[in-house]
Amino acid sequence: MDKEAINVAHPTKTLTGTVALTGSKSESNRALIIQALSGGSVEINNLSSAADTVTLQQALAAAAVAGKKSGNDETEIDVGPAGTAMRFLTAYLTRVNGNFLLTGSARMKQRPIGILVDALNTLGATIRYAGETGFPPLSITGGSAQQTAEVAVQGDVSSQYLSALLLIASAMPNGLKLRIAGELTSRPYLTMTLQMLAEVGIQHHWEDNVISIAPQQAKSATLTIEPDWSAASYWYAMVALAGEGNLFLPNLKSNSLQGDSAIVEIMSHFGVASSFENGGLRIQKTSSHSSKSLFDFKECPDLAQTVIVCAAALQHDLSFTGLHTLRIKETDRIAALQRELGKFGVELIEEGTVYHLKTGGLNRNANPVIDTYEDHRMAMAFAPLGLVFNQMRINEPEVVEKSYPDFWKHLKQQGFVLS
C-alpha cells in the first residue's frame, strides 16, 4: 500500500469466511533475542512478517557481523520507528562484542529510554547518550563486565524495559535479580517473556516483586509463534460494527501467551461471541450487549484505541482507565484519539486517570479524513469505521506495515472497497 491516502467503504456490511493473521510481533521479537543469545540452539516457526520484526532481525544480523570485526569503529544500527527493537537491542547489545550507535526515527528520539539505560549501567554496561540525555540515540560498548546482579526498575512505565532485562539475564555472568518498583503495568507481556524463556529451558523464580534468573544456557528447542491477537482485535471491531459477521481466525489459542487475548472478554460486551474450534477461533456478531461501563486497559494498552473507536461508532458512552502508557507510544495516542474522534463529533474527556467517551454529538454524515500520526494502530483502529460511514479517508495507510502488512489486502478480501 503506497498511496498517500485511501478511501474505505463496505457496501454489503457483511463479513464472512477466514482471515489468516500474521505471527505475533510481540512473540516474534522476544523469540529473535532468545535465538540470538542461544548460540544456535533455538529455532523459530511462523515468524511475523511485520516491519518491526524484520527490522529487529536485520539489526541482530548487523550486530553479529560487527562482533567479528577488529578495531573500535562504531556500527550504526537504525531501528526507525520500531520501539520494541530499540528497547530489546539496548539490552542485547551490552552482552555482545562490538561498539554500536543505536538510533531511530525522529519520533523514536523523543521516546524515553533513560530508565532502561540507568538499569543497564548499574549492572555494569557502558551506554552513553549520543544526543539528548534520557533518549536515543545511544552509544553502546558491548561486552562490559557485570558489576552487580541486582537492580530495581519502575514497573509502571513500560514493561518492555523489564522484558529487555529478563531476556538477557541468563547470559549475564552473575544472572539477574530484578526488583520491580511500584505497580506493574502490562503484566501479561512480562509473563509472555518468562514463559517463552521457559520454553527453551531458562528457568526463573518470581516472589513478591522480585524476579531472579540464574546464569544458564538455552536448550535445543523450537519456538512456534502464535498469530497476533492485536491483529485479531481489529476484526473483533469490524464484526461488532458489521450488519452481519461470522469470521474464522486460524491457529489462535484459548491459552495464549499474549495479553491482547483479553479482547475475547472485552468484545463480549460489544456483541461479539467467541468460540474456540478445532484449529482456531470463530467470532460472530450477536445482539447481546452488556451494561459494563468502565474498561481497564492497564494489562492490555494496545487494545485501547480499537475498543474506544469501536465504542464511539456504536454510540456507547463508556469510561476507560489504564491508558497512561499511551502518551509515550508511536505518537501521543490519547491526543491523537481526541483529535480524530472529534472529526465526527465524539469527545474523549480526561478526568484524572479516567477517560469518558461522549458520543451524543456523533455525526454519521461526517465523512471524516483520519490522520494516522505515523502510528499503525491509529490506521487499523479507525479502518473498521468504513462499515459505519458512507465515505471515510485514512491518510498514510502504509503505517500498517509496522505490525500487520497484509491488513489492507485482508480488508479487500472481506468486501471492503479501497480507493
Coordinates of C-alpha atoms in Angstrom, one line a residue, residues 210-399:
V210 CA 11.5 -9.8 42.6
I211 CA 12.3 -11.9 39.6
S212 CA 15.5 -13.9 39.7
I213 CA 17.2 -15.7 36.7
A214 CA 20.5 -17.6 37.2
P215 CA 23.2 -17.8 34.5
Q216 CA 22.1 -20.7 32.2
Q217 CA 22.1 -21.9 28.6
A218 CA 19.1 -22.3 26.4
K219 CA 18.4 -25.9 25.4
S220 CA 17.6 -27.1 21.9
A221 CA 14.1 -26.0 21.2
T222 CA 11.7 -24.6 18.6
L223 CA 9.6 -21.6 19.4
T224 CA 6.3 -21.6 17.4
I225 CA 4.8 -18.1 17.1
E226 CA 1.0 -17.9 17.6
P227 CA -0.9 -15.5 15.3
D228 CA -1.2 -11.9 16.5
W229 CA -4.0 -11.2 18.9
S230 CA -3.5 -7.5 18.4
A231 CA -4.3 -8.0 14.8
A232 CA -7.3 -10.1 15.7
S233 CA -8.7 -7.2 17.8
Y234 CA -9.4 -5.2 14.6
W235 CA -11.5 -8.0 13.2
Y236 CA -13.4 -8.0 16.5
A237 CA -14.2 -4.3 16.0
M238 CA -15.3 -5.0 12.4
V239 CA -17.6 -7.8 13.4
A240 CA -19.1 -5.6 16.1
L241 CA -19.8 -2.8 13.6
A242 CA -20.9 -5.0 10.7
G243 CA -24.5 -5.8 9.8
E244 CA -23.7 -9.5 9.8
G245 CA -20.4 -11.0 10.9
N246 CA -19.0 -14.6 11.2
L247 CA -15.3 -15.0 10.8
F248 CA -12.8 -17.8 11.4
L249 CA -9.3 -16.9 12.6
P250 CA -7.0 -19.9 12.3
N251 CA -4.5 -21.1 14.9
L252 CA -5.4 -18.7 17.7
K253 CA -5.4 -20.5 21.1
S254 CA -7.5 -20.1 24.2
N255 CA -4.4 -20.4 26.4
S256 CA -2.4 -17.7 24.6
L257 CA 0.8 -16.1 25.9
Q258 CA -0.4 -12.8 24.6
G259 CA -2.1 -10.3 26.9
D260 CA -4.2 -8.9 24.0
S261 CA -6.2 -12.1 24.0
A262 CA -8.2 -10.1 26.6
I263 CA -10.1 -8.9 23.5
V264 CA -12.2 -12.0 23.8
E265 CA -13.7 -10.9 27.1
I266 CA -13.8 -7.2 26.3
M267 CA -15.7 -7.6 23.0
S268 CA -18.3 -9.9 24.6
H269 CA -19.7 -6.7 26.0
F270 CA -19.9 -5.3 22.4
G271 CA -22.0 -8.1 20.9
V272 CA -19.2 -10.3 19.6
A273 CA -19.3 -14.0 20.7
S274 CA -16.0 -16.1 20.6
S275 CA -15.7 -19.9 20.3
F276 CA -12.5 -21.9 20.0
E277 CA -12.9 -24.6 17.4
N278 CA -10.5 -27.2 16.2
G279 CA -7.8 -25.2 14.6
G280 CA -8.7 -21.7 15.6
L281 CA -11.2 -19.1 16.8
R282 CA -14.6 -18.2 15.4
I283 CA -16.1 -14.7 16.1
Q284 CA -19.7 -13.9 15.5
K285 CA -21.9 -10.9 15.8
T286 CA -24.8 -11.2 18.2
S287 CA -27.5 -8.9 19.6
S288 CA -26.1 -9.2 23.1
H289 CA -24.6 -6.1 24.8
S290 CA -23.7 -5.7 28.4
S291 CA -24.2 -2.8 30.8
K292 CA -20.5 -2.7 31.7
S293 CA -19.4 1.0 31.7
L294 CA -15.8 1.0 32.8
F295 CA -12.9 -0.8 31.0
D296 CA -9.4 -1.0 32.4
F297 CA -6.5 -1.3 29.8
K298 CA -3.6 -1.5 32.3
E299 CA -2.9 -5.1 31.3
C300 CA -3.5 -4.6 27.5
P301 CA -2.9 -1.0 26.4
D302 CA -2.5 -1.9 22.8
L303 CA -6.2 -2.7 22.6
A304 CA -7.4 0.7 23.9
Q305 CA -7.6 2.6 20.5
T306 CA -9.5 -0.2 18.8
V307 CA -12.1 -0.6 21.6
I308 CA -12.5 3.2 22.2
V309 CA -13.1 3.8 18.5
C310 CA -15.5 0.9 18.2
A311 CA -17.4 2.1 21.3
A312 CA -17.6 5.6 19.7
A313 CA -19.1 4.2 16.5
L314 CA -21.6 2.1 18.5
Q315 CA -22.5 5.3 20.5
H316 CA -21.7 3.7 23.8
D317 CA -20.8 6.3 26.4
L318 CA -18.2 4.4 28.3
S319 CA -15.3 5.2 30.6
F320 CA -11.7 3.9 30.3
T321 CA -8.7 3.7 32.6
G322 CA -5.2 2.2 32.4
L323 CA -4.2 4.5 29.5
H324 CA -1.2 6.2 31.0
T325 CA 1.4 4.5 28.8
L326 CA -0.4 5.6 25.6
R327 CA 1.2 9.0 25.7
I328 CA 4.8 7.6 25.0
K329 CA 3.9 5.3 22.1
E330 CA 4.4 5.8 18.4
T331 CA 2.5 9.0 19.0
D332 CA 0.7 10.5 21.9
R333 CA -2.2 8.2 21.4
I334 CA -4.6 10.0 23.8
A335 CA -4.2 13.3 22.0
A336 CA -4.5 11.6 18.6
L337 CA -7.7 9.8 19.6
Q338 CA -9.2 13.0 20.9
R339 CA -8.4 14.9 17.6
E340 CA -9.6 12.1 15.3
L341 CA -12.8 11.3 17.2
G342 CA -13.6 15.0 17.2
K343 CA -13.8 14.9 13.4
F344 CA -17.2 13.1 13.7
G345 CA -18.5 14.7 16.8
V346 CA -17.3 12.4 19.6
E347 CA -15.4 13.5 22.7
L348 CA -12.9 11.7 24.9
I349 CA -12.7 13.7 28.1
E350 CA -9.9 13.3 30.6
E351 CA -10.7 13.3 34.3
G352 CA -7.7 12.3 36.3
T353 CA -6.8 8.8 35.3
V354 CA -10.2 8.1 33.8
Y355 CA -11.3 9.0 30.3
H356 CA -15.0 9.4 29.4
L357 CA -16.4 8.8 25.9
K358 CA -19.2 11.2 25.0
T359 CA -21.0 10.1 21.7
G360 CA -24.1 12.3 21.8
G361 CA -22.8 14.5 19.0
L362 CA -21.8 11.6 16.7
N363 CA -22.4 12.8 13.1
R364 CA -22.9 9.7 10.8
N365 CA -22.7 12.0 7.7
A366 CA -19.3 13.4 8.7
N367 CA -17.2 11.6 6.0
P368 CA -14.1 12.0 8.2
V369 CA -10.5 12.2 7.0
I370 CA -8.4 10.3 9.6
D371 CA -4.7 11.2 10.3
T372 CA -2.5 8.4 11.5
Y373 CA 0.5 10.2 13.1
E374 CA 2.9 7.5 11.9
D375 CA 1.1 5.1 14.2
H376 CA 0.0 1.7 12.8
R377 CA -2.7 1.3 15.5
M378 CA -4.4 4.6 14.6
A379 CA -4.9 3.4 11.0
M380 CA -6.2 0.0 12.0
A381 CA -8.4 1.2 14.9
F382 CA -10.2 3.6 12.6
A383 CA -10.4 1.5 9.4
P384 CA -13.5 -0.5 10.7
L385 CA -15.4 2.7 10.6
G386 CA -15.7 2.1 6.8
L387 CA -18.6 -0.1 8.0
V388 CA -20.3 3.0 9.6
F389 CA -19.6 6.0 7.3
N390 CA -20.6 6.2 3.7
Q391 CA -17.1 7.7 3.0
M392 CA -14.0 7.7 5.2
R393 CA -10.5 8.5 4.2
I394 CA -7.3 7.4 6.0
N395 CA -4.1 9.2 5.5
E396 CA -0.7 7.4 5.3
P397 CA -2.2 3.9 5.2
E398 CA 1.2 2.3 4.7
V399 CA 1.9 2.7 8.5

